[in-house]
JSON list of C-alpha atoms and ligand atoms in Angstrom, two decimals:
[
{"chain": "U", "resi": 1, "resn": "MET", "atom": "CA", "xyz": [11.89, 14.53, 12.68]},
{"chain": "U", "resi": 2, "resn": "THR", "atom": "CA", "xyz": [9.10, 16.54, 11.02]},
{"chain": "U", "resi": 3, "resn": "ALA", "atom": "CA", "xyz": [5.68, 16.20, 12.66]},
{"chain": "U", "resi": 4, "resn": "TYR", "atom": "CA", "xyz": [2.97, 14.02, 11.09]},
{"chain": "U", "resi": 5, "resn": "ASP", "atom": "CA", "xyz": [0.91, 16.02, 8.57]},
{"chain": "U", "resi": 6, "resn": "PRO", "atom": "CA", "xyz": [-2.79, 15.12, 8.96]},
{"chain": "U", "resi": 7, "resn": "ASP", "atom": "CA", "xyz": [-3.43, 16.39, 5.43]},
{"chain": "U", "resi": 8, "resn": "ASN", "atom": "CA", "xyz": [-1.12, 13.93, 3.68]},
{"chain": "U", "resi": 9, "resn": "ILE", "atom": "CA", "xyz": [-2.76, 12.02, 0.83]},
{"chain": "U", "resi": 10, "resn": "PHE", "atom": "CA", "xyz": [-3.13, 8.73, 2.72]},
{"chain": "U", "resi": 11, "resn": "ALA", "atom": "CA", "xyz": [-4.76, 10.49, 5.68]},
{"chain": "U", "resi": 12, "resn": "LYS", "atom": "CA", "xyz": [-7.26, 11.91, 3.18]},
{"chain": "U", "resi": 13, "resn": "ILE", "atom": "CA", "xyz": [-7.82, 8.42, 1.76]},
{"chain": "U", "resi": 14, "resn": "LEU", "atom": "CA", "xyz": [-8.41, 7.10, 5.30]},
{"chain": "U", "resi": 15, "resn": "ARG", "atom": "CA", "xyz": [-11.00, 9.83, 5.93]},
{"chain": "U", "resi": 16, "resn": "GLY", "atom": "CA", "xyz": [-12.66, 9.11, 2.57]},
{"chain": "U", "resi": 17, "resn": "GLU", "atom": "CA", "xyz": [-11.90, 12.64, 1.34]},
{"chain": "U", "resi": 18, "resn": "ILE", "atom": "CA", "xyz": [-10.31, 11.30, -1.84]},
{"chain": "U", "resi": 19, "resn": "PRO", "atom": "CA", "xyz": [-11.18, 8.04, -3.62]},
{"chain": "U", "resi": 20, "resn": "SER", "atom": "CA", "xyz": [-9.15, 4.85, -3.42]},
{"chain": "U", "resi": 21, "resn": "THR", "atom": "CA", "xyz": [-9.59, 1.25, -4.47]},
{"chain": "U", "resi": 22, "resn": "ARG", "atom": "CA", "xyz": [-9.73, -0.58, -1.17]},
{"chain": "U", "resi": 23, "resn": "VAL", "atom": "CA", "xyz": [-9.04, -4.30, -1.01]},
{"chain": "U", "resi": 24, "resn": "TYR", "atom": "CA", "xyz": [-8.97, -5.03, 2.73]},
{"chain": "U", "resi": 25, "resn": "GLU", "atom": "CA", "xyz": [-9.44, -3.34, 6.07]},
{"chain": "U", "resi": 26, "resn": "ASP", "atom": "CA", "xyz": [-9.69, -4.22, 9.73]},
{"chain": "U", "resi": 27, "resn": "ASP", "atom": "CA", "xyz": [-9.81, -2.14, 12.91]},
{"chain": "U", "resi": 28, "resn": "GLU", "atom": "CA", "xyz": [-6.14, -1.10, 12.67]},
{"chain": "U", "resi": 29, "resn": "THR", "atom": "CA", "xyz": [-5.12, -1.26, 9.01]},
{"chain": "U", "resi": 30, "resn": "LEU", "atom": "CA", "xyz": [-6.21, -0.51, 5.44]},
{"chain": "U", "resi": 31, "resn": "ALA", "atom": "CA", "xyz": [-4.95, -1.98, 2.16]},
{"chain": "U", "resi": 32, "resn": "PHE", "atom": "CA", "xyz": [-5.64, -0.22, -1.16]},
{"chain": "U", "resi": 33, "resn": "MET", "atom": "CA", "xyz": [-4.30, -0.28, -4.70]},
{"chain": "U", "resi": 34, "resn": "ASP", "atom": "CA", "xyz": [-1.34, 1.92, -5.65]},
{"chain": "U", "resi": 35, "resn": "ILE", "atom": "CA", "xyz": [-2.45, 4.49, -8.22]},
{"chain": "U", "resi": 36, "resn": "MET", "atom": "CA", "xyz": [0.86, 4.16, -10.12]},
{"chain": "U", "resi": 37, "resn": "PRO", "atom": "CA", "xyz": [1.37, 0.39, -10.02]},
{"chain": "U", "resi": 38, "resn": "ARG", "atom": "CA", "xyz": [4.87, -0.85, -10.68]},
{"chain": "U", "resi": 39, "resn": "ALA", "atom": "CA", "xyz": [3.50, -4.38, -11.13]},
{"chain": "U", "resi": 40, "resn": "ASP", "atom": "CA", "xyz": [-0.02, -5.70, -11.70]},
{"chain": "U", "resi": 41, "resn": "GLY", "atom": "CA", "xyz": [-1.56, -5.98, -8.23]},
{"chain": "U", "resi": 42, "resn": "HIS", "atom": "CA", "xyz": [0.75, -3.42, -6.57]},
{"chain": "U", "resi": 43, "resn": "LEU", "atom": "CA", "xyz": [-0.97, -2.35, -3.34]},
{"chain": "U", "resi": 44, "resn": "LEU", "atom": "CA", "xyz": [-0.21, -0.42, -0.17]},
{"chain": "U", "resi": 45, "resn": "VAL", "atom": "CA", "xyz": [-0.84, -1.35, 3.47]},
{"chain": "U", "resi": 46, "resn": "ILE", "atom": "CA", "xyz": [-1.17, 1.43, 6.05]},
{"chain": "U", "resi": 47, "resn": "PRO", "atom": "CA", "xyz": [-2.10, 1.80, 9.71]},
{"chain": "U", "resi": 48, "resn": "LYS", "atom": "CA", "xyz": [-5.34, 3.66, 10.39]},
{"chain": "U", "resi": 49, "resn": "THR", "atom": "CA", "xyz": [-3.65, 5.72, 13.11]},
{"chain": "U", "resi": 50, "resn": "PRO", "atom": "CA", "xyz": [-1.11, 8.44, 12.30]},
{"chain": "U", "resi": 51, "resn": "CYS", "atom": "CA", "xyz": [2.64, 7.96, 11.98]},
{"chain": "U", "resi": 52, "resn": "ARG", "atom": "CA", "xyz": [5.08, 9.12, 9.32]},
{"chain": "U", "resi": 53, "resn": "ASN", "atom": "CA", "xyz": [7.07, 5.93, 8.90]},
{"chain": "U", "resi": 54, "resn": "LEU", "atom": "CA", "xyz": [9.09, 3.21, 10.63]},
{"chain": "U", "resi": 55, "resn": "LEU", "atom": "CA", "xyz": [10.97, 5.82, 12.67]},
{"chain": "U", "resi": 56, "resn": "ASP", "atom": "CA", "xyz": [7.98, 7.06, 14.70]},
{"chain": "U", "resi": 57, "resn": "ALA", "atom": "CA", "xyz": [5.61, 4.07, 14.48]},
{"chain": "U", "resi": 58, "resn": "SER", "atom": "CA", "xyz": [4.63, 2.31, 17.68]},
{"chain": "U", "resi": 59, "resn": "PRO", "atom": "CA", "xyz": [5.22, -1.43, 18.13]},
{"chain": "U", "resi": 60, "resn": "GLN", "atom": "CA", "xyz": [1.44, -1.90, 17.96]},
{"chain": "U", "resi": 61, "resn": "GLN", "atom": "CA", "xyz": [1.16, -0.05, 14.64]},
{"chain": "U", "resi": 62, "resn": "LEU", "atom": "CA", "xyz": [4.04, -2.09, 13.20]},
{"chain": "U", "resi": 63, "resn": "THR", "atom": "CA", "xyz": [2.59, -5.37, 14.41]},
{"chain": "U", "resi": 64, "resn": "ALA", "atom": "CA", "xyz": [-0.78, -4.58, 12.88]},
{"chain": "U", "resi": 65, "resn": "VAL", "atom": "CA", "xyz": [0.65, -3.41, 9.56]},
{"chain": "U", "resi": 66, "resn": "ILE", "atom": "CA", "xyz": [3.07, -6.30, 9.08]},
{"chain": "U", "resi": 67, "resn": "GLY", "atom": "CA", "xyz": [0.29, -8.78, 9.89]},
{"chain": "U", "resi": 68, "resn": "THR", "atom": "CA", "xyz": [-1.89, -7.25, 7.19]},
{"chain": "U", "resi": 69, "resn": "ALA", "atom": "CA", "xyz": [1.10, -7.07, 4.81]},
{"chain": "U", "resi": 70, "resn": "GLN", "atom": "CA", "xyz": [1.58, -10.84, 5.21]},
{"chain": "U", "resi": 71, "resn": "LYS", "atom": "CA", "xyz": [-2.12, -11.48, 4.60]},
{"chain": "U", "resi": 72, "resn": "LEU", "atom": "CA", "xyz": [-2.05, -9.38, 1.41]},
{"chain": "U", "resi": 73, "resn": "ALA", "atom": "CA", "xyz": [1.26, -10.87, 0.25]},
{"chain": "U", "resi": 74, "resn": "LYS", "atom": "CA", "xyz": [-0.30, -14.33, 0.38]},
{"chain": "U", "resi": 75, "resn": "ALA", "atom": "CA", "xyz": [-3.43, -13.04, -1.36]},
{"chain": "U", "resi": 76, "resn": "VAL", "atom": "CA", "xyz": [-1.48, -11.54, -4.30]},
{"chain": "U", "resi": 77, "resn": "VAL", "atom": "CA", "xyz": [0.44, -14.76, -4.78]},
{"chain": "U", "resi": 78, "resn": "THR", "atom": "CA", "xyz": [-2.89, -16.58, -5.13]},
{"chain": "U", "resi": 79, "resn": "ALA", "atom": "CA", "xyz": [-4.55, -13.85, -7.19]},
{"chain": "U", "resi": 80, "resn": "PHE", "atom": "CA", "xyz": [-1.74, -13.45, -9.73]},
{"chain": "U", "resi": 81, "resn": "ASP", "atom": "CA", "xyz": [-0.18, -16.92, -9.52]},
{"chain": "U", "resi": 82, "resn": "ALA", "atom": "CA", "xyz": [2.99, -15.05, -8.54]},
{"chain": "U", "resi": 83, "resn": "ASP", "atom": "CA", "xyz": [6.42, -16.65, -8.10]},
{"chain": "U", "resi": 84, "resn": "GLY", "atom": "CA", "xyz": [7.31, -14.19, -5.34]},
{"chain": "U", "resi": 85, "resn": "VAL", "atom": "CA", "xyz": [6.44, -10.92, -3.63]},
{"chain": "U", "resi": 86, "resn": "THR", "atom": "CA", "xyz": [8.45, -7.73, -3.16]},
{"chain": "U", "resi": 87, "resn": "VAL", "atom": "CA", "xyz": [7.71, -5.76, 0.02]},
{"chain": "U", "resi": 88, "resn": "GLN", "atom": "CA", "xyz": [9.10, -2.20, 0.10]},
{"chain": "U", "resi": 89, "resn": "GLN", "atom": "CA", "xyz": [9.00, 0.45, 2.79]},
{"chain": "U", "resi": 90, "resn": "PHE", "atom": "CA", "xyz": [10.73, 3.87, 2.60]},
{"chain": "U", "resi": 91, "resn": "ASN", "atom": "CA", "xyz": [11.56, 6.32, 5.39]},
{"chain": "U", "resi": 92, "resn": "GLU", "atom": "CA", "xyz": [11.83, 10.10, 4.91]},
{"chain": "U", "resi": 93, "resn": "ALA", "atom": "CA", "xyz": [12.66, 11.80, 1.61]},
{"chain": "U", "resi": 94, "resn": "ALA", "atom": "CA", "xyz": [16.30, 10.73, 1.78]},
{"chain": "U", "resi": 95, "resn": "GLY", "atom": "CA", "xyz": [15.09, 7.13, 2.10]},
{"chain": "U", "resi": 96, "resn": "GLY", "atom": "CA", "xyz": [12.82, 7.42, -0.94]},
{"chain": "U", "resi": 97, "resn": "GLN", "atom": "CA", "xyz": [9.55, 8.20, 0.85]},
{"chain": "U", "resi": 98, "resn": "GLU", "atom": "CA", "xyz": [7.09, 10.50, -0.96]},
{"chain": "U", "resi": 99, "resn": "VAL", "atom": "CA", "xyz": [3.92, 10.13, 1.10]},
{"chain": "U", "resi": 100, "resn": "PHE", "atom": "CA", "xyz": [4.49, 10.65, 4.81]},
{"chain": "U", "resi": 101, "resn": "HIS", "atom": "CA", "xyz": [2.06, 8.17, 6.35]},
{"chain": "U", "resi": 102, "resn": "LEU", "atom": "CA", "xyz": [3.63, 4.77, 7.09]},
{"chain": "U", "resi": 103, "resn": "HIS", "atom": "CA", "xyz": [3.04, 2.33, 4.23]},
{"chain": "U", "resi": 104, "resn": "PHE", "atom": "CA", "xyz": [4.31, -0.98, 2.96]},
{"chain": "U", "resi": 105, "resn": "HIS", "atom": "CA", "xyz": [4.30, -1.67, -0.78]},
{"chain": "U", "resi": 106, "resn": "ILE", "atom": "CA", "xyz": [3.23, -5.21, -1.79]},
{"chain": "U", "resi": 107, "resn": "LEU", "atom": "CA", "xyz": [4.18, -6.19, -5.36]},
{"chain": "U", "resi": 108, "resn": "PRO", "atom": "CA", "xyz": [3.45, -9.62, -6.81]},
{"chain": "U", "resi": 109, "resn": "ARG", "atom": "CA", "xyz": [6.44, -10.78, -8.89]},
{"chain": "U", "resi": 110, "resn": "HIS", "atom": "CA", "xyz": [7.02, -13.28, -11.66]},
{"chain": "U", "resi": 111, "resn": "ASP", "atom": "CA", "xyz": [10.30, -14.92, -12.60]},
{"chain": "U", "resi": 112, "resn": "GLY", "atom": "CA", "xyz": [12.21, -12.80, -15.11]},
{"chain": "U", "resi": 113, "resn": "VAL", "atom": "CA", "xyz": [9.71, -9.89, -15.09]},
{"chain": "U", "resi": 114, "resn": "ALA", "atom": "CA", "xyz": [11.12, -6.53, -13.94]},
{"chain": "U", "resi": 115, "resn": "VAL", "atom": "CA", "xyz": [9.03, -3.95, -12.10]},
{"chain": "U", "resi": 116, "resn": "ARG", "atom": "CA", "xyz": [7.86, -1.01, -14.21]},
{"chain": "U", "resi": 117, "resn": "ALA", "atom": "CA", "xyz": [9.47, 2.44, -13.84]},
{"chain": "U", "resi": 118, "resn": "PRO", "atom": "CA", "xyz": [7.88, 4.63, -11.14]},
{"chain": "U", "resi": 119, "resn": "GLY", "atom": "CA", "xyz": [5.60, 7.57, -11.83]},
{"chain": "U", "resi": 120, "resn": "THR", "atom": "CA", "xyz": [3.19, 6.33, -14.50]},
{"chain": "U", "resi": 121, "resn": "MET", "atom": "CA", "xyz": [-0.50, 6.54, -13.66]},
{"chain": "U", "resi": 122, "resn": "GLY", "atom": "CA", "xyz": [-2.26, 3.18, -13.91]},
{"chain": "U", "resi": 123, "resn": "ASP", "atom": "CA", "xyz": [-5.41, 2.36, -15.87]},
{"chain": "U", "resi": 124, "resn": "PHE", "atom": "CA", "xyz": [-8.26, 2.70, -13.36]},
{"chain": "U", "resi": 125, "resn": "GLU", "atom": "CA", "xyz": [-10.40, -0.08, -14.85]},
{"chain": "U", "resi": 126, "resn": "LEU", "atom": "CA", "xyz": [-7.47, -2.49, -14.84]},
{"chain": "U", "resi": 127, "resn": "ILE", "atom": "CA", "xyz": [-6.57, -1.56, -11.26]},
{"chain": "U", "resi": 128, "resn": "ALA", "atom": "CA", "xyz": [-10.19, -2.21, -10.25]},
{"chain": "U", "resi": 129, "resn": "GLU", "atom": "CA", "xyz": [-10.06, -5.63, -11.97]},
{"chain": "U", "resi": 130, "resn": "HIS", "atom": "CA", "xyz": [-6.87, -6.47, -10.10]},
{"chain": "U", "resi": 131, "resn": "ALA", "atom": "CA", "xyz": [-8.45, -5.36, -6.81]},
{"chain": "U", "resi": 132, "resn": "GLU", "atom": "CA", "xyz": [-11.35, -7.76, -7.41]},
{"chain": "U", "resi": 133, "resn": "LYS", "atom": "CA", "xyz": [-8.90, -10.63, -7.97]},
{"chain": "U", "resi": 134, "resn": "ILE", "atom": "CA", "xyz": [-7.16, -9.83, -4.69]},
{"chain": "U", "resi": 135, "resn": "LYS", "atom": "CA", "xyz": [-10.46, -9.59, -2.81]},
{"chain": "U", "resi": 136, "resn": "ALA", "atom": "CA", "xyz": [-11.50, -12.96, -4.24]},
{"chain": "U", "resi": 137, "resn": "ALA", "atom": "CA", "xyz": [-8.22, -14.48, -3.06]},
{"chain": "U", "resi": 138, "resn": "LEU", "atom": "CA", "xyz": [-8.82, -13.08, 0.43]},
{"chain": "U", "resi": 139, "resn": "ALA", "atom": "CA", "xyz": [-12.36, -14.46, 0.61]},
{"chain": "J", "resi": 1, "resn": "5GP", "atom": "P1", "xyz": [6.60, 6.14, -1.33]},
{"chain": "J", "resi": 1, "resn": "5GP", "atom": "O1", "xyz": [6.17, 7.22, -0.37]},
{"chain": "J", "resi": 1, "resn": "5GP", "atom": "O2", "xyz": [6.80, 4.83, -0.66]},
{"chain": "J", "resi": 1, "resn": "5GP", "atom": "O3", "xyz": [7.79, 6.53, -2.17]},
{"chain": "J", "resi": 1, "resn": "5GP", "atom": "O4", "xyz": [5.46, 5.91, -2.39]},
{"chain": "J", "resi": 1, "resn": "5GP", "atom": "C1", "xyz": [4.18, 6.43, -2.31]},
{"chain": "J", "resi": 1, "resn": "5GP", "atom": "C2", "xyz": [3.29, 5.59, -3.21]},
{"chain": "J", "resi": 1, "resn": "5GP", "atom": "O5", "xyz": [1.99, 6.15, -3.14]},
{"chain": "J", "resi": 1, "resn": "5GP", "atom": "C3", "xyz": [3.69, 5.60, -4.67]},
{"chain": "J", "resi": 1, "resn": "5GP", "atom": "O6", "xyz": [3.87, 4.24, -5.12]},
{"chain": "J", "resi": 1, "resn": "5GP", "atom": "C4", "xyz": [2.54, 6.27, -5.39]},
{"chain": "J", "resi": 1, "resn": "5GP", "atom": "O7", "xyz": [2.26, 5.69, -6.65]},
{"chain": "J", "resi": 1, "resn": "5GP", "atom": "C5", "xyz": [1.41, 6.09, -4.42]},
{"chain": "J", "resi": 1, "resn": "5GP", "atom": "N1", "xyz": [0.42, 7.16, -4.45]},
{"chain": "J", "resi": 1, "resn": "5GP", "atom": "C6", "xyz": [0.67, 8.49, -4.49]},
{"chain": "J", "resi": 1, "resn": "5GP", "atom": "N2", "xyz": [-0.48, 9.20, -4.50]},
{"chain": "J", "resi": 1, "resn": "5GP", "atom": "C7", "xyz": [-1.48, 8.27, -4.44]},
{"chain": "J", "resi": 1, "resn": "5GP", "atom": "C8", "xyz": [-2.90, 8.38, -4.42]},
{"chain": "J", "resi": 1, "resn": "5GP", "atom": "O8", "xyz": [-3.49, 9.46, -4.44]},
{"chain": "J", "resi": 1, "resn": "5GP", "atom": "N3", "xyz": [-3.60, 7.21, -4.36]},
{"chain": "J", "resi": 1, "resn": "5GP", "atom": "C9", "xyz": [-3.00, 5.98, -4.34]},
{"chain": "J", "resi": 1, "resn": "5GP", "atom": "N4", "xyz": [-3.80, 4.91, -4.28]},
{"chain": "J", "resi": 1, "resn": "5GP", "atom": "N5", "xyz": [-1.66, 5.85, -4.36]},
{"chain": "J", "resi": 1, "resn": "5GP", "atom": "C10", "xyz": [-0.91, 6.98, -4.42]}
]
């Protein structure tokens, strides 16, 4: 498998080299809003240490990330009064992965409401509002 690229976009977000809308972090993980949300409240959970995806992650990285994913899944249900949550995780280009730092997508879902098509930039003010709702639900 290709080596981890320390200049991938999420590594730059972790180092604070490019902006992101953070909603939660602990010693091992970071959660921040997806810039092209496919549902209101769509966020990403990543480990703070490098790995490309599920295929090279350590058990410790996976344990930390799935624990934070559960915490954020519960928070988005509260924040958006959601009926359910979709959790997605892609591995390598053939598996649909575009950013090669392990991440789990967390999407709050409502009965009968489809996710939006990928690739459309979100409204930054709205994303910031949604982040505040999630942070309030975590508090
Ligand atoms: P995947 O690699 O799982 O296919 O998806 C990568 C995700 O990262 C996409 O949902 C995309 O919208 C998101 N993304 C790509 N670039 C950025 C960025 O610079 N900032 C944020 N917050 N999300 C990004």
